[in-house]
mmCIF file of C-alpha atoms in Angstrom:
data_model
loop_
_atom_site.group_PDB
_atom_site.id
_atom_site.type_symbol
_atom_site.label_atom_id
_atom_site.label_comp_id
_atom_site.label_asym_id
_atom_site.label_seq_id
_atom_site.Cartn_x
_atom_site.Cartn_y
_atom_site.Cartn_z
ATOM 1 C CA MET A 4 -0.013 -0.206 0.139
ATOM 2 C CA ASN A 5 1.362 3.354 -0.671
ATOM 3 C CA VAL A 6 0.047 5.585 1.877
ATOM 4 C CA PHE A 7 1.114 8.842 0.756
ATOM 5 C CA SER A 8 -2.168 8.298 -1.850
ATOM 6 C CA GLY A 9 -3.993 10.497 0.102
ATOM 7 C CA ARG A 10 -1.234 13.727 -1.640
ATOM 8 C CA ASN A 11 -3.350 16.836 -3.400
ATOM 9 C CA VAL A 12 -1.088 20.175 -3.153
ATOM 10 C CA GLN A 13 1.398 20.636 -5.770
ATOM 11 C CA PHE A 14 2.833 25.048 -5.878
ATOM 12 C CA ALA A 15 3.495 25.807 -9.199
ATOM 13 C CA ASN A 16 6.373 27.005 -10.135
ATOM 14 C CA SER A 17 5.852 28.825 -12.871
ATOM 15 C CA ASN A 18 6.557 32.994 -10.142
ATOM 16 C CA ARG A 19 9.763 32.042 -8.697
ATOM 17 C CA SER A 20 12.189 33.620 -10.845
ATOM 18 C CA SER A 21 10.391 36.931 -10.232
ATOM 19 C CA GLU A 22 10.166 36.371 -6.528
ATOM 20 C CA LEU A 23 13.699 35.391 -5.967
ATOM 21 C CA GLU A 24 14.544 39.056 -6.084
ATOM 22 C CA ASP A 25 13.641 38.707 -2.449
ATOM 23 C CA LYS A 26 15.967 35.605 -1.846
ATOM 24 C CA ASP A 27 20.070 38.835 -1.469
ATOM 25 C CA GLU A 28 17.867 40.496 1.262
ATOM 26 C CA LYS A 29 17.263 37.926 3.488
ATOM 27 C CA THR A 30 19.380 37.563 6.774
ATOM 28 C CA GLY A 31 19.030 34.632 8.350
ATOM 29 C CA LEU A 32 15.159 34.696 8.954
ATOM 30 C CA VAL A 33 13.305 30.650 10.697
ATOM 31 C CA LEU A 34 10.097 32.239 10.486
ATOM 32 C CA CYS A 35 7.550 30.295 11.910
ATOM 33 C CA PHE A 36 3.485 29.773 10.953
ATOM 34 C CA GLY A 37 0.656 28.218 12.635
ATOM 35 C CA GLU A 38 -0.552 27.451 16.545
ATOM 36 C CA MET A 39 0.111 29.826 20.461
ATOM 37 C CA LEU A 40 -1.335 28.254 23.005
ATOM 38 C CA ILE A 41 -1.526 28.086 26.415
ATOM 39 C CA ASP A 42 -0.962 24.203 27.819
ATOM 40 C CA PHE A 43 -2.352 23.904 32.123
ATOM 41 C CA VAL A 44 1.086 21.674 33.206
ATOM 42 C CA PRO A 45 0.209 19.542 36.389
ATOM 43 C CA THR A 46 2.469 20.288 39.327
ATOM 44 C CA LEU A 47 2.269 16.356 39.974
ATOM 45 C CA SER A 48 3.122 14.284 37.431
ATOM 46 C CA GLY A 49 1.497 10.143 37.305
ATOM 47 C CA TYR A 50 -2.506 11.677 37.616
ATOM 48 C CA SER A 51 -5.217 11.613 35.870
ATOM 49 C CA LEU A 52 -6.511 15.224 34.608
ATOM 50 C CA ALA A 53 -9.657 15.011 36.786
ATOM 51 C CA ASP A 54 -6.787 13.704 40.431
ATOM 52 C CA ALA A 55 -4.398 16.509 39.092
ATOM 53 C CA PRO A 56 -4.610 18.282 42.555
ATOM 54 C CA SER A 57 -3.618 21.796 40.445
ATOM 55 C CA PHE A 58 -2.128 22.672 37.687
ATOM 56 C CA LYS A 59 1.033 25.439 36.197
ATOM 57 C CA LYS A 60 -0.045 27.488 32.936
ATOM 58 C CA ALA A 61 2.844 27.896 30.588
ATOM 59 C CA PRO A 62 2.391 29.205 26.877
ATOM 60 C CA GLY A 63 2.830 27.054 23.591
ATOM 61 C CA GLY A 64 1.819 25.550 20.620
ATOM 62 C CA ALA A 65 5.002 24.098 18.462
ATOM 63 C CA PRO A 66 5.632 26.732 15.553
ATOM 64 C CA ALA A 67 5.387 29.060 18.466
ATOM 65 C CA ASN A 68 7.838 27.008 20.707
ATOM 66 C CA VAL A 69 10.695 26.045 17.212
ATOM 67 C CA SER A 70 9.931 30.262 16.937
ATOM 68 C CA VAL A 71 11.131 30.885 20.636
ATOM 69 C CA ALA A 72 13.549 28.739 20.718
ATOM 70 C CA VAL A 73 15.268 29.894 17.973
ATOM 71 C CA SER A 74 15.438 32.715 19.143
ATOM 72 C CA ARG A 75 17.150 31.654 22.642
ATOM 73 C CA LEU A 76 19.555 30.436 21.010
ATOM 74 C CA GLY A 77 20.735 33.511 19.408
ATOM 75 C CA GLY A 78 19.105 33.379 15.964
ATOM 76 C CA HIS A 79 16.561 35.071 14.373
ATOM 77 C CA SER A 80 12.495 33.863 13.982
ATOM 78 C CA ALA A 81 9.714 35.392 13.700
ATOM 79 C CA PHE A 82 5.780 33.691 13.601
ATOM 80 C CA ILE A 83 2.664 34.268 12.093
ATOM 81 C CA GLY A 84 -0.586 33.067 13.578
ATOM 82 C CA LYS A 85 -3.578 34.180 15.287
ATOM 83 C CA VAL A 86 -5.500 33.921 18.975
ATOM 84 C CA GLY A 87 -7.491 36.120 21.016
ATOM 85 C CA ASP A 88 -8.335 39.672 21.886
ATOM 86 C CA ASP A 89 -7.960 38.354 24.956
ATOM 87 C CA GLU A 90 -5.639 38.259 28.079
ATOM 88 C CA PHE A 91 -4.072 34.249 26.936
ATOM 89 C CA GLY A 92 -2.984 36.153 23.879
ATOM 90 C CA HIS A 93 -2.041 39.230 24.366
ATOM 91 C CA MET A 94 0.469 36.945 27.011
ATOM 92 C CA LEU A 95 1.359 35.042 24.171
ATOM 93 C CA LYS A 96 2.159 38.440 22.071
ATOM 94 C CA GLY A 97 3.915 39.232 24.937
ATOM 95 C CA ILE A 98 6.012 35.886 25.375
ATOM 96 C CA LEU A 99 6.885 35.547 21.807
ATOM 97 C CA VAL A 100 7.999 39.979 22.472
ATOM 98 C CA HIS A 101 10.784 39.321 26.030
ATOM 99 C CA ASN A 102 12.155 36.381 24.044
ATOM 100 C CA GLY A 103 13.031 38.434 20.911
ATOM 101 C CA VAL A 104 10.572 37.400 18.034
ATOM 102 C CA ASP A 105 9.506 39.120 15.753
ATOM 103 C CA SER A 106 5.830 39.399 16.554
ATOM 104 C CA SER A 107 4.706 41.464 13.730
ATOM 105 C CA GLY A 108 2.856 38.600 11.791
ATOM 106 C CA VAL A 109 0.534 37.941 14.750
ATOM 107 C CA ARG A 110 -3.344 38.203 14.464
ATOM 108 C CA PHE A 111 -6.582 38.831 17.267
ATOM 109 C CA ASP A 112 -9.248 38.197 16.428
ATOM 110 C CA THR A 113 -12.058 39.411 18.643
ATOM 111 C CA ASN A 114 -14.334 36.742 18.036
ATOM 112 C CA ALA A 115 -12.630 33.340 19.788
ATOM 113 C CA ARG A 116 -10.141 32.765 22.136
ATOM 114 C CA THR A 117 -6.992 31.370 22.360
ATOM 115 C CA ALA A 118 -6.822 28.066 22.703
ATOM 116 C CA LEU A 119 -5.623 25.870 25.751
ATOM 117 C CA ALA A 120 -4.532 22.823 26.322
ATOM 118 C CA PHE A 121 -4.971 20.712 29.477
ATOM 119 C CA VAL A 122 -1.747 18.182 30.029
ATOM 120 C CA THR A 123 -1.424 15.203 31.769
ATOM 121 C CA LEU A 124 2.073 13.928 33.021
ATOM 122 C CA GLN A 125 3.275 11.037 33.502
ATOM 123 C CA ASP A 126 6.211 9.781 35.496
ATOM 124 C CA ASP A 127 8.988 9.524 33.043
ATOM 125 C CA GLY A 128 7.931 13.012 31.652
ATOM 126 C CA GLU A 129 5.803 11.903 28.382
ATOM 127 C CA ARG A 130 2.020 13.422 27.747
ATOM 128 C CA SER A 131 -1.352 13.475 26.512
ATOM 129 C CA PHE A 132 -3.321 16.141 26.196
ATOM 130 C CA MET A 133 -6.776 17.560 26.077
ATOM 131 C CA PHE A 134 -7.667 20.650 23.616
ATOM 132 C CA TYR A 135 -10.280 23.574 23.850
ATOM 133 C CA ARG A 136 -10.137 25.081 21.152
ATOM 134 C CA ASN A 137 -14.000 24.792 18.811
ATOM 135 C CA PRO A 138 -13.349 26.909 17.461
ATOM 136 C CA SER A 139 -9.838 28.457 18.654
ATOM 137 C CA ALA A 140 -8.575 32.349 17.097
ATOM 138 C CA ASP A 141 -5.507 30.283 16.153
ATOM 139 C CA MET A 142 -8.625 28.345 13.151
ATOM 140 C CA LEU A 143 -9.229 31.592 12.267
ATOM 141 C CA LEU A 144 -6.423 33.096 9.880
ATOM 142 C CA GLN A 145 -7.328 34.253 7.102
ATOM 143 C CA GLU A 146 -4.547 34.186 3.968
ATOM 144 C CA SER A 147 -5.604 38.188 3.850
ATOM 145 C CA GLU A 148 -4.055 38.519 7.041
ATOM 146 C CA LEU A 149 -1.202 37.376 5.712
ATOM 147 C CA ASP A 150 1.997 39.634 6.454
ATOM 148 C CA THR A 151 3.684 38.649 2.811
ATOM 149 C CA ASP A 152 6.462 40.819 3.421
ATOM 150 C CA LEU A 153 7.618 39.184 6.369
ATOM 151 C CA LEU A 154 7.206 35.463 4.293
ATOM 152 C CA ARG A 155 9.057 36.544 1.719
ATOM 153 C CA LYS A 156 11.745 37.316 3.925
ATOM 154 C CA ALA A 157 12.320 34.181 5.175
ATOM 155 C CA SER A 158 15.628 32.003 5.068
ATOM 156 C CA ILE A 159 13.321 29.116 6.229
ATOM 157 C CA PHE A 160 9.346 28.352 6.814
ATOM 158 C CA HIS A 161 8.903 25.882 9.267
ATOM 159 C CA TYR A 162 5.101 24.463 10.055
ATOM 160 C CA GLY A 163 3.072 22.054 11.181
ATOM 161 C CA SER A 164 -0.422 19.938 10.808
ATOM 162 C CA ILE A 165 -2.885 21.642 13.453
ATOM 163 C CA SER A 166 -3.408 24.375 10.907
ATOM 164 C CA LEU A 167 -4.158 22.049 8.226
ATOM 165 C CA ILE A 168 -7.377 20.841 10.371
ATOM 166 C CA ALA A 169 -9.656 22.921 9.442
ATOM 167 C CA GLU A 170 -10.763 26.481 6.740
ATOM 168 C CA PRO A 171 -10.200 29.297 6.609
ATOM 169 C CA CYS A 172 -6.536 28.021 8.330
ATOM 170 C CA ARG A 173 -5.766 25.317 6.362
ATOM 171 C CA SER A 174 -6.359 27.855 3.237
ATOM 172 C CA THR A 175 -4.012 30.356 4.311
ATOM 173 C CA HIS A 176 -1.568 27.776 5.002
ATOM 174 C CA LEU A 177 -0.785 26.743 1.939
ATOM 175 C CA ALA A 178 -0.869 30.410 0.804
ATOM 176 C CA ALA A 179 1.615 30.873 3.102
ATOM 177 C CA MET A 180 3.890 28.561 1.847
ATOM 178 C CA LYS A 181 2.757 29.091 -1.904
ATOM 179 C CA ILE A 182 4.386 32.634 -0.899
ATOM 180 C CA ALA A 183 7.672 31.092 1.515
ATOM 181 C CA LYS A 184 8.672 28.323 -1.379
ATOM 182 C CA ASN A 185 8.340 30.616 -4.306
ATOM 183 C CA SER A 186 10.277 33.357 -2.537
ATOM 184 C CA GLY A 187 13.726 31.052 -1.679
ATOM 185 C CA ALA A 188 13.251 29.551 1.336
ATOM 186 C CA LEU A 189 13.920 25.894 2.858
ATOM 187 C CA LEU A 190 10.546 24.578 3.492
ATOM 188 C CA SER A 191 10.387 22.786 6.767
ATOM 189 C CA TYR A 192 6.792 20.722 8.525
ATOM 190 C CA ASP A 193 6.785 19.211 11.601
ATOM 191 C CA PRO A 194 3.483 17.240 11.560
ATOM 192 C CA ASN A 195 3.394 16.982 15.471
ATOM 193 C CA LEU A 196 1.266 14.832 15.348
ATOM 194 C CA ARG A 197 -1.878 15.210 17.791
ATOM 195 C CA LEU A 198 -4.479 12.936 17.154
ATOM 196 C CA PRO A 199 -7.953 14.306 19.119
ATOM 197 C CA LEU A 200 -7.704 17.231 17.006
ATOM 198 C CA TRP A 201 -8.628 15.598 14.225
ATOM 199 C CA PRO A 202 -12.094 13.956 13.213
ATOM 200 C CA SER A 203 -10.337 10.801 12.670
ATOM 201 C CA ALA A 204 -7.102 8.476 12.039
ATOM 202 C CA GLU A 205 -7.651 8.461 9.283
ATOM 203 C CA GLU A 206 -8.644 12.282 8.308
ATOM 204 C CA ALA A 207 -5.049 12.766 9.875
ATOM 205 C CA ARG A 208 -2.734 11.040 8.128
ATOM 206 C CA LYS A 209 -4.616 12.948 4.655
ATOM 207 C CA GLY A 210 -3.974 15.647 5.746
ATOM 208 C CA ILE A 211 -0.232 14.609 7.124
ATOM 209 C CA LEU A 212 0.889 13.793 4.263
ATOM 210 C CA SER A 213 -1.259 16.233 1.654
ATOM 211 C CA ILE A 214 1.526 18.205 1.832
ATOM 212 C CA TRP A 215 4.341 16.298 2.291
ATOM 213 C CA ASN A 216 5.807 16.593 -0.744
ATOM 214 C CA GLU A 217 6.846 19.745 -0.644
ATOM 215 C CA ALA A 218 8.701 20.080 2.663
ATOM 216 C CA ASP A 219 12.661 20.076 1.619
ATOM 217 C CA ILE A 220 13.276 19.156 5.556
ATOM 218 C CA ILE A 221 11.153 16.926 7.414
ATOM 219 C CA LYS A 222 10.721 15.908 10.237
ATOM 220 C CA VAL A 223 8.751 12.742 12.602
ATOM 221 C CA SER A 224 9.159 11.302 15.778
ATOM 222 C CA ASP A 225 9.601 7.398 15.477
ATOM 223 C CA ASP A 226 5.550 7.105 16.870
ATOM 224 C CA GLU A 227 4.918 9.360 13.923
ATOM 225 C CA VAL A 228 6.392 6.559 10.958
ATOM 226 C CA GLN A 229 4.650 4.153 12.526
ATOM 227 C CA PHE A 230 1.404 5.844 12.422
ATOM 228 C CA LEU A 231 2.621 7.280 9.011
ATOM 229 C CA THR A 232 3.056 4.365 7.863
ATOM 230 C CA SER A 233 -0.173 2.900 9.245
ATOM 231 C CA GLY A 234 1.927 0.255 11.464
ATOM 232 C CA GLU A 235 6.003 0.028 9.640
ATOM 233 C CA ASP A 236 9.051 -0.520 11.134
ATOM 234 C CA PRO A 237 10.555 2.910 12.147
ATOM 235 C CA ASP A 238 13.764 1.327 12.379
ATOM 236 C CA ASN A 239 13.088 -0.476 8.089
ATOM 237 C CA GLU A 240 15.673 1.948 6.456
ATOM 238 C CA ASP A 241 13.416 0.534 3.615
ATOM 239 C CA VAL A 242 10.457 1.329 4.987
ATOM 240 C CA VAL A 243 12.087 4.797 5.428
ATOM 241 C CA ARG A 244 12.843 4.939 2.063
ATOM 242 C CA GLN A 245 9.828 3.350 0.648
ATOM 243 C CA TYR A 246 6.693 5.991 2.146
ATOM 244 C CA LEU A 247 8.192 8.586 4.111
ATOM 245 C CA TRP A 248 11.243 9.614 1.164
ATOM 246 C CA HIS A 249 10.150 12.260 -1.690
ATOM 247 C CA PRO A 250 12.642 12.774 -4.648
ATOM 248 C CA GLY A 251 12.281 16.734 -3.771
ATOM 249 C CA LEU A 252 13.967 15.829 0.503
ATOM 250 C CA LYS A 253 16.707 17.770 1.335
ATOM 251 C CA LEU A 254 16.647 15.269 5.214
ATOM 252 C CA LEU A 255 14.849 13.998 6.910
ATOM 253 C CA LEU A 256 15.459 13.197 10.565
ATOM 254 C CA ILE A 257 13.183 10.813 12.670
ATOM 255 C CA THR A 258 13.423 10.884 16.501
ATOM 256 C CA MET A 259 14.263 8.876 19.227
ATOM 257 C CA GLY A 260 14.286 10.404 22.736
ATOM 258 C CA GLN A 261 16.598 9.856 24.971
ATOM 259 C CA ALA A 262 17.768 7.558 22.339
ATOM 260 C CA GLY A 263 19.039 10.230 19.963
ATOM 261 C CA CYS A 264 17.663 10.657 15.928
ATOM 262 C CA LYS A 265 18.107 9.040 13.319
ATOM 263 C CA TYR A 266 19.013 11.535 9.394
ATOM 264 C CA TYR A 267 19.035 11.018 6.611
ATOM 265 C CA THR A 268 19.700 12.266 2.917
ATOM 266 C CA LYS A 269 19.423 11.206 -0.447
ATOM 267 C CA THR A 270 24.000 10.047 -0.090
ATOM 268 C CA PHE A 271 24.099 9.325 3.357
ATOM 269 C CA HIS A 272 22.030 8.381 6.504
ATOM 270 C CA GLY A 273 22.501 7.588 10.051
ATOM 271 C CA GLN A 274 22.478 8.246 13.702
ATOM 272 C CA VAL A 275 23.113 10.751 16.654
ATOM 273 C CA PRO A 276 23.319 9.594 20.064
ATOM 274 C CA GLY A 277 20.591 11.308 22.856
ATOM 275 C CA PHE A 278 21.135 12.675 25.976
ATOM 276 C CA LYS A 279 20.865 11.262 29.413
ATOM 277 C CA VAL A 280 19.193 13.247 31.639
ATOM 278 C CA SER A 281 16.540 13.291 34.482
ATOM 279 C CA ALA A 282 13.282 14.341 32.524
ATOM 280 C CA ILE A 283 10.173 15.630 34.550
ATOM 281 C CA ASP A 284 8.282 16.661 31.240
ATOM 282 C CA ALA A 285 8.725 16.503 28.039
ATOM 283 C CA THR A 286 6.161 18.477 26.846
ATOM 284 C CA GLY A 287 8.414 20.965 23.979
ATOM 285 C CA ALA A 288 11.402 18.807 23.828
ATOM 286 C CA GLY A 289 10.262 17.853 19.713
ATOM 287 C CA ASP A 290 9.931 21.588 19.232
ATOM 288 C CA ALA A 291 13.145 21.936 20.698
ATOM 289 C CA PHE A 292 15.658 19.790 18.204
ATOM 290 C CA VAL A 293 13.863 21.258 15.625
ATOM 291 C CA GLY A 294 14.114 24.424 16.964
ATOM 292 C CA GLY A 295 18.358 23.710 17.423
ATOM 293 C CA MET A 296 18.767 22.156 14.313
ATOM 294 C CA LEU A 297 17.380 24.865 12.129
ATOM 295 C CA SER A 298 19.062 27.502 14.353
ATOM 296 C CA GLN A 299 22.566 25.525 12.888
ATOM 297 C CA LEU A 300 20.846 25.422 9.457
ATOM 298 C CA VAL A 301 19.778 28.657 8.592
ATOM 299 C CA GLY A 302 23.319 30.257 9.177
ATOM 300 C CA ASP A 303 24.785 27.190 6.893
ATOM 301 C CA THR A 304 21.554 26.390 4.874
ATOM 302 C CA THR A 305 23.752 23.080 2.808
ATOM 303 C CA LEU A 306 25.207 21.337 5.739
ATOM 304 C CA TYR A 307 23.003 18.352 5.460
ATOM 305 C CA GLN A 308 25.310 17.246 2.363
ATOM 306 C CA ASP A 309 28.493 16.733 5.006
ATOM 307 C CA GLU A 310 27.136 13.954 7.919
ATOM 308 C CA GLU A 311 30.014 15.176 10.319
ATOM 309 C CA ARG A 312 28.623 18.158 10.180
ATOM 310 C CA LEU A 313 24.930 17.888 9.625
ATOM 311 C CA ARG A 314 25.976 15.444 12.963
ATOM 312 C CA GLU A 315 27.451 18.259 14.990
ATOM 313 C CA ALA A 316 24.319 20.434 14.040
ATOM 314 C CA LEU A 317 22.155 17.360 15.380
ATOM 315 C CA ARG A 318 24.077 16.288 18.387
ATOM 316 C CA PHE A 319 23.497 19.987 18.860
ATOM 317 C CA ALA A 320 19.792 19.619 18.312
ATOM 318 C CA ASN A 321 20.043 16.650 20.819
ATOM 319 C CA ALA A 322 21.488 18.449 23.862
ATOM 320 C CA CYS A 323 18.332 21.116 22.865
ATOM 321 C CA GLY A 324 15.444 18.514 23.048
ATOM 322 C CA ALA A 325 16.803 16.600 26.500
ATOM 323 C CA LEU A 326 17.155 20.922 28.427
ATOM 324 C CA THR A 327 13.840 20.893 27.115
ATOM 325 C CA THR A 328 12.468 18.103 29.414
ATOM 326 C CA THR A 329 14.207 18.969 32.896
ATOM 327 C CA GLU A 330 11.962 21.628 33.306
ATOM 328 C CA ARG A 331 6.980 22.047 32.814
ATOM 329 C CA GLY A 332 6.307 23.345 30.135
ATOM 330 C CA ALA A 333 7.359 23.672 26.624
ATOM 331 C CA ILE A 334 8.423 27.730 25.910
ATOM 332 C CA PRO A 335 9.942 28.121 30.203
ATOM 333 C CA ALA A 336 12.137 25.807 29.382
ATOM 334 C CA LEU A 337 13.806 26.100 26.373
ATOM 335 C CA PRO A 338 17.615 26.959 26.903
ATOM 336 C CA ASP A 339 19.445 29.357 25.353
ATOM 337 C CA LYS A 340 23.016 29.025 23.745
ATOM 338 C CA ASP A 341 25.261 28.467 26.270
ATOM 339 C CA THR A 342 23.359 26.359 28.370
ATOM 340 C CA VAL A 343 23.041 23.055 25.659
ATOM 341 C CA LEU A 344 26.954 23.873 24.936
ATOM 342 C CA ARG A 345 27.249 23.106 28.355
ATOM 343 C CA LEU A 346 25.595 19.592 28.800
ATOM 344 C CA ILE A 347 27.292 18.612 25.412
ATOM 345 C CA ASN A 348 30.937 19.867 27.269
ATOM 346 C CA VAL A 349 29.647 18.034 30.544
ATOM 347 C CA CYS A 350 28.972 14.926 28.230
ATOM 348 C CA GLU A 351 31.758 14.681 26.174
ATOM 349 C CA LYS A 352 33.678 14.752 29.384
ATOM 350 C CA GLN A 353 32.092 11.607 29.988
ATOM 351 C CA MET A 354 30.549 12.373 34.131
ATOM 352 C CA PRO A 355 29.761 9.590 36.434
ATOM 353 C CA LYS A 356 26.406 10.935 37.368
ATOM 354 C CA VAL A 357 23.844 12.175 35.240
ATOM 355 C CA PRO A 358 23.416 15.827 36.388
ATOM 356 C CA SER A 359 20.033 16.317 38.108
ATOM 357 C CA TRP A 360 17.489 18.817 36.608
ATOM 358 C CA GLN A 361 18.376 21.534 39.664
ATOM 359 C CA ASN A 362 21.670 22.190 38.820
ATOM 360 C CA ILE A 363 20.854 21.884 34.925
ATOM 361 C CA SER A 364 18.355 24.786 35.908
ATOM 362 C CA GLN A 365 21.408 26.570 37.290
ATOM 363 C CA TRP A 366 22.680 27.093 33.871
ATOM 364 C CA ARG A 367 20.324 28.337 32.469
ATOM 365 C CA VAL A 368 20.874 32.172 31.825
ATOM 366 C CA PRO A 369 17.731 33.892 33.935
ATOM 367 C CA SER A 370 18.268 36.755 31.511
ATOM 368 C CA ARG A 371 16.460 34.598 28.394
ATOM 369 C CA GLN A 372 13.616 33.375 30.527
ATOM 370 C CA PRO A 373 10.423 34.836 30.700
ATOM 371 C CA SER A 374 9.888 37.516 33.101
ATOM 372 C CA ARG A 375 7.436 36.919 36.131
ATOM 373 C CA GLU A 376 5.376 39.534 35.070
ATOM 374 C CA LEU A 377 4.192 37.812 32.006
ATOM 375 C CA LEU A 378 3.945 34.450 33.163
ATOM 376 C CA THR A 379 2.606 35.348 36.578
ATOM 377 C CA ASP A 380 4.786 32.725 37.807
ATOM 378 C CA TYR A 381 2.924 30.479 36.534
ATOM 379 C CA ASP A 382 0.503 30.293 39.643
ATOM 380 C CA ASP A 383 -1.459 27.870 39.850
ATOM 381 C CA ALA A 384 -4.466 27.424 37.943
#
């Protein structure tokens, strides 16, 4: 069975040459498109939503997480999306600004609320989600609200699949992809599967694969590989090449939690081991990985052609993901560059025991963390 039978989006390139005049003006911008929301994270792991004693609010949403991750690592990033014209929405835009993300592409909706997600944490830090977004503001972004100048300046345009679920956001997503691609940007895709948001598993599979062939870089988890291939073995290279590779793809990444990641290019493939840390919340770890990778790629857009350079970039990305699991919430846990490099150096010296999350927290640069005023110290919900 060919799992890509549902693909139906192809972009014409007739205008590409005329729009490439913007390419010389690109300044290493990583532009992220999609949802930004509030995660309510339980203060204790191992409890159901009904039994959790309390929750802390944390900013999240995969594309927004990536934009903050890139900025916190010293890169140039921007975000396009829509939030409610409510206290949460204005707080989220403020967090982008505080973290150095260009928020000029953020729009407010006066008729819909900012999306919310309640997170269930297992003892090992893995999680599940329950969403409140029927509809939420992020689903209502119109094509007319796109910042086309920002799209044309992007060196990398990154997006997920949640923005494909409903109109009008789906059409807006496709229009943004087309503008960025025709302006010379690399397209980066992390499906970030959230089954509860889709009408069915089949619709999710079809929707995710509908834009697969347009991406230059794709990141999926090993669980997502199984889902997209209807249960095939994610460790089987033939499965990956047959079902997930497409002729225009430059780099395919498969994340495997603490085991690290696998990489596939047209000419080579391999695996980069991960970092063992004391994980308490895996929320945002994949986004931190993507942000770490894109922060390296945007300054060297051919690194995927050199295996040694690629492996170094992926080791950096693995460290970003690992560090993010050592604190609760997504954006609050994203590391700065100095912290990432310190973890890499410590592990290279073969530290006799795994650093605790408390010790790792001391490495972080305080000025790069969200302010108390913006997050109200994650007051209990």
